[in-house]
């Protein structure tokens, strides 16, 4: 099955009036999107707001209960942040490739249940099969998305329903059988997550990588295929996001002293997508920040601990819904302010050649030197010879009648 390359068969020069050589150097995506380099400044500005919010909530938590950010409580908080961060990375990666994976929450719950049941066999023996099944499931989801070219959210929602069926086979919470304690290496795990999140954001800010990652984002008809390269990138992102979600589920289960409840996990999906959008990742794909994921995860994690200290009962639905609402505002800001301004050096003004991009031609202005317009000169009428009038030849003659 072939993939269409929207825009490959036509040059960008006729519609913009800018030479193709200039387009390749100035335009962010000359044949696969709107012209212009993305402006990272809007992301940095948003991340400053996230940093201010994180500092404020951390200060409120410290005032409420200083022991919540010390010793064992701090290590537990860091592991919770890593678990939520892996889910946010999974959701953010799929969002940036314009193939959102809504199955990350159910996958995390299913992996947590598997680890709770098989944890007594050791971490490698219980973690390995979970990662393998997650990779195979992610590959199946990716094939459905890229081969049929259907929206990622719809295909992943169907996949989430299948995972929920697996979860509902258990009627009671499952106690964790393993003895793995992730808090022993909480600092290393959090440092690893922070490095992956920041390095991923830095690489995503590079123009060539951003163009490659966001290649699956539609630019015209969403049902048109975006090419084989875009399909491969989206497929890899879906597989990686599925594996990250399973790893997050195992880590959260090992960090929680209580049993793992067999819930649908859709609340975790809402929370993960909300944190990814709150981090500055565009809901349309491609655009994203540098430090946003790390700051958004820290803000939400600290706020959940602060809410618990204040006695507020806030479920993942509430926190995730609020993060989604604010994240949608961030998406609008990113999409509006992240584009180059018209007339800026990064976005040259189009040169008008009298042709609109749709193929219609505009009428050219007429010269006013010959106004009012002169009528064409008509030929002088020829005189009519009365002796050559046809009626003298065709009509009856009187002398012919008299002779008869």
Short mmCIF file of C-alpha atoms in Angstrom, two decimals:
data_model
loop_
_atom_site.label_atom_id
_atom_site.label_comp_id
_atom_site.label_asym_id
_atom_site.label_seq_id
_atom_site.Cartn_x
_atom_site.Cartn_y
_atom_site.Cartn_z
CA UNK A 1 0.00 0.00 0.00
CA UNK A 2 1.62 3.24 -1.14
CA UNK A 3 1.80 6.41 0.87
CA UNK A 4 0.98 9.78 -0.57
CA UNK A 5 3.44 12.61 -0.12
CA UNK A 6 1.18 15.62 0.15
CA UNK A 7 2.91 18.54 -1.44
CA UNK A 8 5.81 16.60 -2.96
CA UNK A 9 4.44 16.76 -6.48
CA UNK A 10 4.11 20.53 -6.47
CA UNK A 11 6.73 23.12 -5.79
CA UNK A 12 6.23 25.77 -3.14
CA UNK A 13 7.63 28.46 -5.42
CA UNK A 14 4.48 29.26 -7.45
CA UNK A 15 2.30 29.82 -4.37
CA UNK A 16 4.77 31.85 -2.33
CA UNK A 17 6.84 33.55 -4.99
CA UNK A 18 10.05 32.64 -3.12
CA UNK A 19 12.72 30.52 -4.81
CA UNK A 20 12.90 26.89 -3.72
CA UNK A 21 16.48 27.30 -2.53
CA UNK A 22 15.38 30.04 -0.14
CA UNK A 23 12.46 27.95 1.07
CA UNK A 24 14.73 25.12 2.15
CA UNK A 25 16.80 27.46 4.32
CA UNK A 26 14.09 29.80 5.65
CA UNK A 27 10.91 27.79 5.84
CA UNK A 28 10.58 25.31 8.66
CA UNK A 29 8.65 22.82 6.55
CA UNK A 30 8.56 23.96 2.92
CA UNK A 31 6.68 20.99 1.48
CA UNK A 32 5.03 19.47 4.55
CA UNK A 33 3.49 22.36 6.48
CA UNK A 34 3.15 26.07 6.85
CA UNK A 35 6.22 28.23 6.22
CA UNK A 36 8.33 29.62 9.01
CA UNK A 37 10.50 28.48 11.89
CA UNK A 38 8.77 27.75 15.20
CA UNK A 39 9.58 30.32 17.86
CA UNK A 40 10.85 28.66 21.04
CA UNK A 41 10.50 31.85 23.06
CA UNK A 42 6.81 31.22 23.74
CA UNK A 43 7.69 27.83 25.24
CA UNK A 44 10.38 29.33 27.45
CA UNK A 45 7.95 31.98 28.65
CA UNK A 46 5.35 29.36 29.49
CA UNK A 47 7.97 27.28 31.29
CA UNK A 48 8.87 30.27 33.45
CA UNK A 49 5.23 30.35 34.58
CA UNK A 50 5.41 26.62 35.35
CA UNK A 51 8.60 27.16 37.34
CA UNK A 52 6.96 29.93 39.33
CA UNK A 53 3.96 27.70 40.03
CA UNK A 54 6.21 24.82 41.13
CA UNK A 55 8.14 27.09 43.49
CA UNK A 56 4.92 28.48 44.98
CA UNK A 57 3.30 25.07 45.57
CA UNK A 58 6.55 23.65 46.99
CA UNK A 59 6.73 26.53 49.44
CA UNK A 60 3.11 25.97 50.46
CA UNK A 61 3.80 22.27 51.01
CA UNK A 62 6.88 23.02 53.09
CA UNK A 63 4.88 25.43 55.23
CA UNK A 64 2.10 22.89 55.68
CA UNK A 65 4.34 19.95 56.55
CA UNK A 66 8.14 20.22 56.31
CA UNK A 67 8.53 16.47 56.85
CA UNK A 68 6.73 15.80 53.53
CA UNK A 69 9.87 16.85 51.65
CA UNK A 70 12.43 15.11 53.83
CA UNK A 71 14.05 11.67 53.95
CA UNK A 72 11.72 8.81 53.07
CA UNK A 73 8.78 11.03 52.15
CA UNK A 74 10.95 12.92 49.69
CA UNK A 75 12.14 9.68 48.07
CA UNK A 76 8.56 8.48 47.75
CA UNK A 77 7.59 11.80 46.20
CA UNK A 78 10.44 11.51 43.70
CA UNK A 79 9.34 8.01 42.63
CA UNK A 80 5.77 9.23 42.21
CA UNK A 81 7.12 12.01 40.03
CA UNK A 82 9.10 9.53 37.94
CA UNK A 83 6.04 7.30 37.46
CA UNK A 84 3.86 10.22 36.42
CA UNK A 85 6.72 11.57 34.34
CA UNK A 86 7.01 8.35 32.34
CA UNK A 87 3.29 8.50 31.62
CA UNK A 88 3.62 12.16 30.62
CA UNK A 89 6.55 11.30 28.34
CA UNK A 90 4.50 8.54 26.73
CA UNK A 91 1.55 10.86 26.16
CA UNK A 92 3.73 13.77 25.04
CA UNK A 93 5.68 11.69 22.54
CA UNK A 94 2.50 10.42 20.91
CA UNK A 95 1.05 13.95 20.91
CA UNK A 96 4.10 15.44 19.20
CA UNK A 97 3.82 12.88 16.43
CA UNK A 98 0.11 13.77 16.01
CA UNK A 99 -0.93 10.22 16.96
CA UNK A 100 -2.15 10.55 20.59
CA UNK A 101 -2.11 7.30 22.54
CA UNK A 102 -5.14 7.21 24.85
CA UNK A 103 -4.31 3.69 26.06
CA UNK A 104 -1.38 4.73 28.27
CA UNK A 105 -3.48 4.69 31.45
CA UNK A 106 -5.02 1.20 31.03
CA UNK A 107 -1.63 -0.13 29.94
CA UNK A 108 -0.03 1.22 33.14
CA UNK A 109 -2.73 -0.40 35.31
CA UNK A 110 -2.43 -3.72 33.47
CA UNK A 111 1.35 -3.70 33.91
CA UNK A 112 0.96 -2.84 37.60
CA UNK A 113 -1.42 -5.79 38.08
CA UNK A 114 0.98 -8.11 36.28
CA UNK A 115 3.88 -7.00 38.46
CA UNK A 116 1.77 -7.33 41.60
CA UNK A 117 0.98 -10.94 40.71
CA UNK A 118 4.41 -11.96 39.39
CA UNK A 119 6.68 -9.78 41.50
CA UNK A 120 7.78 -12.67 43.71
CA UNK A 121 9.62 -14.14 40.71
CA UNK A 122 12.06 -11.23 40.77
CA UNK A 123 12.18 -7.92 38.97
CA UNK A 124 13.72 -9.12 35.66
CA UNK A 125 11.37 -12.12 35.38
CA UNK A 126 8.29 -10.01 36.06
CA UNK A 127 9.34 -6.87 34.22
CA UNK A 128 10.59 -8.53 31.04
CA UNK A 129 7.31 -10.17 29.93
CA UNK A 130 5.38 -7.00 30.71
CA UNK A 131 7.68 -4.92 28.50
CA UNK A 132 7.56 -7.52 25.71
CA UNK A 133 3.77 -7.67 25.71
CA UNK A 134 3.61 -3.88 25.77
CA UNK A 135 5.96 -3.65 22.78
CA UNK A 136 3.92 -6.17 20.79
CA UNK A 137 0.69 -4.40 21.68
CA UNK A 138 2.19 -1.05 20.72
CA UNK A 139 3.33 -2.49 17.40
CA UNK A 140 -0.15 -3.81 16.69
CA UNK A 141 -1.63 -0.42 17.52
CA UNK A 142 0.94 1.30 15.31
CA UNK A 143 0.16 -0.96 12.36
CA UNK A 144 -3.54 -0.20 12.65
CA UNK A 145 -2.85 3.54 12.76
CA UNK A 146 -0.34 3.81 9.92
CA UNK A 147 -1.61 1.08 7.58
CA UNK A 148 -5.25 2.09 7.74
CA UNK A 149 -4.25 5.73 8.32
CA UNK A 150 -6.84 6.32 11.03
CA UNK A 151 -6.61 8.82 13.92
CA UNK A 152 -4.36 7.63 16.70
CA UNK A 153 -6.81 8.63 19.41
CA UNK A 154 -9.55 6.42 17.89
CA UNK A 155 -7.34 3.37 17.39
CA UNK A 156 -5.75 3.71 20.83
CA UNK A 157 -9.18 4.09 22.43
CA UNK A 158 -10.13 0.74 20.91
CA UNK A 159 -6.87 -0.67 22.25
CA UNK A 160 -7.66 0.76 25.68
CA UNK A 161 -11.00 -1.05 25.63
CA UNK A 162 -9.18 -4.33 24.96
CA UNK A 163 -6.78 -3.70 27.86
CA UNK A 164 -9.70 -2.86 30.17
CA UNK A 165 -11.22 -6.24 29.35
CA UNK A 166 -7.96 -7.84 30.58
CA UNK A 167 -8.07 -5.74 33.75
CA UNK A 168 -11.69 -6.60 34.52
CA UNK A 169 -10.81 -10.29 34.77
CA UNK A 170 -9.76 -9.48 38.34
CA UNK A 171 -12.53 -8.76 40.78
CA UNK A 172 -10.42 -7.68 43.76
CA UNK A 173 -7.28 -5.62 44.39
CA UNK A 174 -3.99 -7.49 44.15
CA UNK A 175 -1.25 -7.20 46.75
CA UNK A 176 2.26 -6.67 45.41
CA UNK A 177 4.20 -9.92 45.78
CA UNK A 178 7.68 -8.56 45.06
CA UNK A 179 10.09 -6.91 47.43
CA UNK A 180 11.62 -4.39 45.01
CA UNK A 181 11.86 -0.96 46.63
CA UNK A 182 12.46 1.82 44.08
CA UNK A 183 12.98 4.43 46.80
CA UNK A 184 16.47 3.04 47.37
CA UNK A 185 17.53 4.54 44.05
CA UNK A 186 15.03 7.40 43.96
CA UNK A 187 17.69 10.01 43.20
CA UNK A 188 19.12 8.07 40.27
CA UNK A 189 15.70 7.29 38.83
CA UNK A 190 14.59 10.91 39.05
CA UNK A 191 17.86 12.13 37.54
CA UNK A 192 17.43 9.67 34.67
CA UNK A 193 13.88 10.81 34.03
CA UNK A 194 14.93 14.48 34.15
CA UNK A 195 17.76 13.84 31.71
CA UNK A 196 15.50 12.03 29.26
CA UNK A 197 12.83 14.74 29.48
CA UNK A 198 15.22 17.67 29.03
CA UNK A 199 17.36 16.02 26.34
CA UNK A 200 14.22 15.03 24.48
CA UNK A 201 13.03 18.63 24.60
CA UNK A 202 16.40 19.92 23.42
CA UNK A 203 16.51 17.51 20.49
CA UNK A 204 12.91 18.36 19.70
CA UNK A 205 13.88 22.03 19.43
CA UNK A 206 16.25 21.26 16.55
CA UNK A 207 14.52 22.15 13.30
CA UNK A 208 15.34 18.96 11.39
CA UNK A 209 14.29 16.68 14.25
CA UNK A 210 11.13 18.67 14.93
CA UNK A 211 10.18 18.44 11.27
CA UNK A 212 10.82 14.71 11.31
CA UNK A 213 8.87 14.05 14.50
CA UNK A 214 5.93 16.18 13.44
CA UNK A 215 5.77 14.80 9.92
CA UNK A 216 2.53 12.90 10.66
CA UNK A 217 0.71 16.13 11.50
CA UNK A 218 -1.88 16.82 8.76
CA UNK A 219 -1.54 19.98 6.70
CA UNK A 220 -4.63 19.74 4.47
CA UNK A 221 -7.10 16.85 4.41
CA UNK A 222 -6.43 14.77 7.57
CA UNK A 223 -7.39 11.60 5.72
CA UNK A 224 -4.52 11.97 3.24
CA UNK A 225 -1.43 9.90 3.96
CA UNK A 226 1.67 11.81 4.98
CA UNK A 227 4.27 9.51 3.50
CA UNK A 228 6.24 6.43 4.52
CA UNK A 229 8.67 8.40 6.71
CA UNK A 230 5.82 9.95 8.67
CA UNK A 231 4.23 6.53 9.10
CA UNK A 232 7.45 5.01 10.46
CA UNK A 233 7.99 7.88 12.92
CA UNK A 234 4.41 7.64 14.20
CA UNK A 235 4.69 3.86 14.56
CA UNK A 236 7.92 4.09 16.55
CA UNK A 237 6.40 6.76 18.80
CA UNK A 238 3.37 4.58 19.55
CA UNK A 239 5.53 1.57 20.41
CA UNK A 240 7.81 3.63 22.68
CA UNK A 241 4.87 5.33 24.39
CA UNK A 242 3.28 1.95 25.12
CA UNK A 243 6.51 0.60 26.66
CA UNK A 244 6.97 3.76 28.75
CA UNK A 245 3.40 3.44 30.06
CA UNK A 246 4.00 -0.17 31.11
CA UNK A 247 7.23 0.80 32.86
CA UNK A 248 5.42 3.60 34.70
CA UNK A 249 2.77 1.16 35.91
CA UNK A 250 5.37 -1.20 37.35
CA UNK A 251 7.18 1.65 39.10
CA UNK A 252 4.00 3.08 40.63
CA UNK A 253 2.92 -0.36 41.83
CA UNK A 254 6.30 -1.00 43.47
CA UNK A 255 6.23 2.42 45.16
CA UNK A 256 2.73 2.02 46.62
CA UNK A 257 2.53 -0.05 49.82
CA UNK A 258 -1.14 -0.80 49.22
CA UNK A 259 -2.74 -3.23 46.79
CA UNK A 260 -3.20 -2.49 43.10
CA UNK A 261 -6.87 -1.88 42.31
CA UNK A 262 -8.21 -3.25 38.99
CA UNK A 263 -9.53 0.06 37.67
CA UNK A 264 -9.98 1.04 34.03
CA UNK A 265 -6.98 3.36 34.12
CA UNK A 266 -8.64 6.00 31.97
CA UNK A 267 -8.19 8.50 34.79
CA UNK A 268 -4.44 8.00 34.40
CA UNK A 269 -4.82 8.68 30.67
CA UNK A 270 -6.58 11.96 31.41
CA UNK A 271 -3.88 12.90 33.91
CA UNK A 272 -1.03 11.97 31.54
CA UNK A 273 -2.50 13.85 28.57
CA UNK A 274 -3.28 16.81 30.81
CA UNK A 275 0.29 16.99 32.14
CA UNK A 276 1.70 16.71 28.61
CA UNK A 277 -0.49 19.58 27.42
CA UNK A 278 0.31 21.57 30.55
CA UNK A 279 3.98 21.14 29.70
CA UNK A 280 3.45 23.09 26.47
CA UNK A 281 3.08 20.23 24.02
CA UNK A 282 0.66 21.18 21.27
CA UNK A 283 -2.48 19.09 20.94
CA UNK A 284 -2.04 19.37 17.17
CA UNK A 285 1.41 17.81 17.21
CA UNK A 286 5.00 18.84 16.41
CA UNK A 287 5.38 21.81 18.73
CA UNK A 288 6.70 21.37 22.27
CA UNK A 289 9.00 22.91 24.85
CA UNK A 290 12.30 21.96 26.49
CA UNK A 291 11.82 21.90 30.27
CA UNK A 292 8.03 21.81 30.23
CA UNK A 293 7.55 18.11 30.95
CA UNK A 294 9.89 18.13 33.94
CA UNK A 295 8.30 21.28 35.42
CA UNK A 296 4.71 20.19 34.78
CA UNK A 297 5.30 16.77 36.34
CA UNK A 298 6.91 18.37 39.40
CA UNK A 299 4.08 20.87 39.74
CA UNK A 300 1.32 18.25 39.57
CA UNK A 301 3.12 15.80 41.87
CA UNK A 302 3.82 18.38 44.55
CA UNK A 303 0.28 19.72 44.30
CA UNK A 304 -1.17 16.24 44.86
CA UNK A 305 0.91 15.82 48.01
CA UNK A 306 -0.08 19.30 49.18
CA UNK A 307 -3.76 18.55 48.58
CA UNK A 308 -3.42 15.36 50.63
CA UNK A 309 -1.77 17.28 53.45
CA UNK A 310 -4.63 19.79 53.43
CA UNK A 311 -7.20 16.99 53.53
CA UNK A 312 -8.57 17.67 50.07
CA UNK A 313 -9.96 14.67 48.23
CA UNK A 314 -8.88 15.17 44.63
CA UNK A 315 -8.91 12.20 42.29
CA UNK A 316 -6.92 11.84 39.09
CA UNK A 317 -10.05 12.88 37.21
CA UNK A 318 -10.13 16.25 38.96
CA UNK A 319 -6.42 16.99 38.68
CA UNK A 320 -6.22 15.65 35.14
CA UNK A 321 -9.27 17.61 34.03
CA UNK A 322 -7.85 20.84 35.45
CA UNK A 323 -4.50 20.17 33.77
CA UNK A 324 -6.30 19.49 30.49
CA UNK A 325 -8.16 22.79 30.71
CA UNK A 326 -5.01 24.81 31.34
CA UNK A 327 -3.14 22.74 28.76
CA UNK A 328 -5.64 23.61 26.05
CA UNK A 329 -5.00 27.27 26.77
CA UNK A 330 -1.27 26.56 26.46
CA UNK A 331 -1.89 24.86 23.12
CA UNK A 332 -3.68 27.93 21.81
CA UNK A 333 -0.80 30.14 22.94
CA UNK A 334 1.80 27.84 21.41
CA UNK A 335 0.01 27.60 18.08
CA UNK A 336 -0.69 31.33 17.91
CA UNK A 337 2.55 32.80 19.24
CA UNK A 338 4.87 30.01 18.16
CA UNK A 339 4.58 30.91 14.48
CA UNK A 340 6.79 33.49 12.80
CA UNK A 341 5.24 36.90 12.36
CA UNK A 342 4.22 37.94 8.89
CA UNK A 343 6.97 39.98 7.30
CA UNK A 344 9.68 38.79 9.71
CA UNK A 345 13.05 37.55 8.35
CA UNK A 346 11.95 33.98 9.10
CA UNK A 347 8.77 34.41 7.08
CA UNK A 348 9.23 36.50 3.95
CA UNK A 349 6.29 38.23 2.41
CA UNK A 350 4.88 36.37 -0.58
CA UNK A 351 5.59 37.89 -3.95
CA UNK A 352 2.39 38.44 -5.87
CA UNK A 353 2.42 37.32 -9.47
CA UNK A 354 -1.29 37.76 -10.06
CA UNK A 355 -2.01 34.13 -9.28
CA UNK A 356 -3.81 32.91 -6.18
CA UNK A 357 -2.70 29.58 -4.73
CA UNK A 358 -6.02 27.98 -5.62
CA UNK A 359 -5.31 28.37 -9.30
CA UNK A 360 -7.55 31.38 -10.05
CA UNK A 361 -5.96 34.39 -11.66
CA UNK A 362 -6.70 37.91 -10.59
CA UNK A 363 -7.53 40.45 -13.31
CA UNK A 364 -4.62 42.73 -14.09
CA UNK A 365 -5.28 46.50 -13.84
CA UNK A 366 -5.91 48.21 -17.14
CA UNK A 367 -4.13 51.36 -18.22
CA UNK A 368 -6.11 54.58 -17.85
CA UNK A 369 -4.30 56.43 -20.65
CA UNK A 370 -7.03 55.64 -23.21
CA UNK A 371 -10.03 56.43 -21.03
CA UNK A 372 -12.79 56.58 -22.07
CA UNK A 373 -12.32 53.55 -24.25
CA UNK A 374 -12.79 54.11 -27.99
CA UNK A 375 -15.18 52.01 -30.01
CA UNK A 376 -13.82 50.08 -32.97
CA UNK A 377 -14.01 51.93 -36.30
CA UNK A 378 -16.83 50.58 -38.45
CA UNK A 379 -16.57 50.30 -42.23
CA UNK A 380 -18.38 52.93 -44.32
CA UNK A 381 -21.70 51.67 -45.73
CA UNK A 382 -21.66 50.83 -49.45
CA UNK A 383 -24.19 52.69 -51.75
CA UNK A 384 -27.06 50.53 -52.99
CA UNK A 385 -27.67 50.41 -56.75
CA UNK A 386 -31.45 50.53 -57.28
CA UNK A 387 -31.12 48.76 -60.64
CA UNK A 388 -29.48 45.79 -58.95
CA UNK A 389 -32.21 45.40 -56.39
CA UNK A 390 -33.27 41.72 -56.36
CA UNK A 391 -36.91 42.66 -56.56
CA UNK A 392 -36.40 43.96 -60.12
CA UNK A 393 -35.27 40.51 -61.09
CA UNK A 394 -37.50 38.28 -59.04
CA UNK A 395 -40.81 40.17 -59.12
CA UNK A 396 -43.38 39.82 -62.04
CA UNK A 397 -42.94 42.17 -65.01
CA UNK A 398 -46.00 44.11 -66.42
CA UNK A 399 -45.02 43.89 -70.09
CA UNK A 400 -44.83 40.17 -69.90
CA UNK A 401 -48.42 40.06 -68.69
CA UNK A 402 -49.69 42.48 -71.40
CA UNK A 403 -48.19 40.42 -74.17
CA UNK A 404 -50.07 37.38 -73.01
#
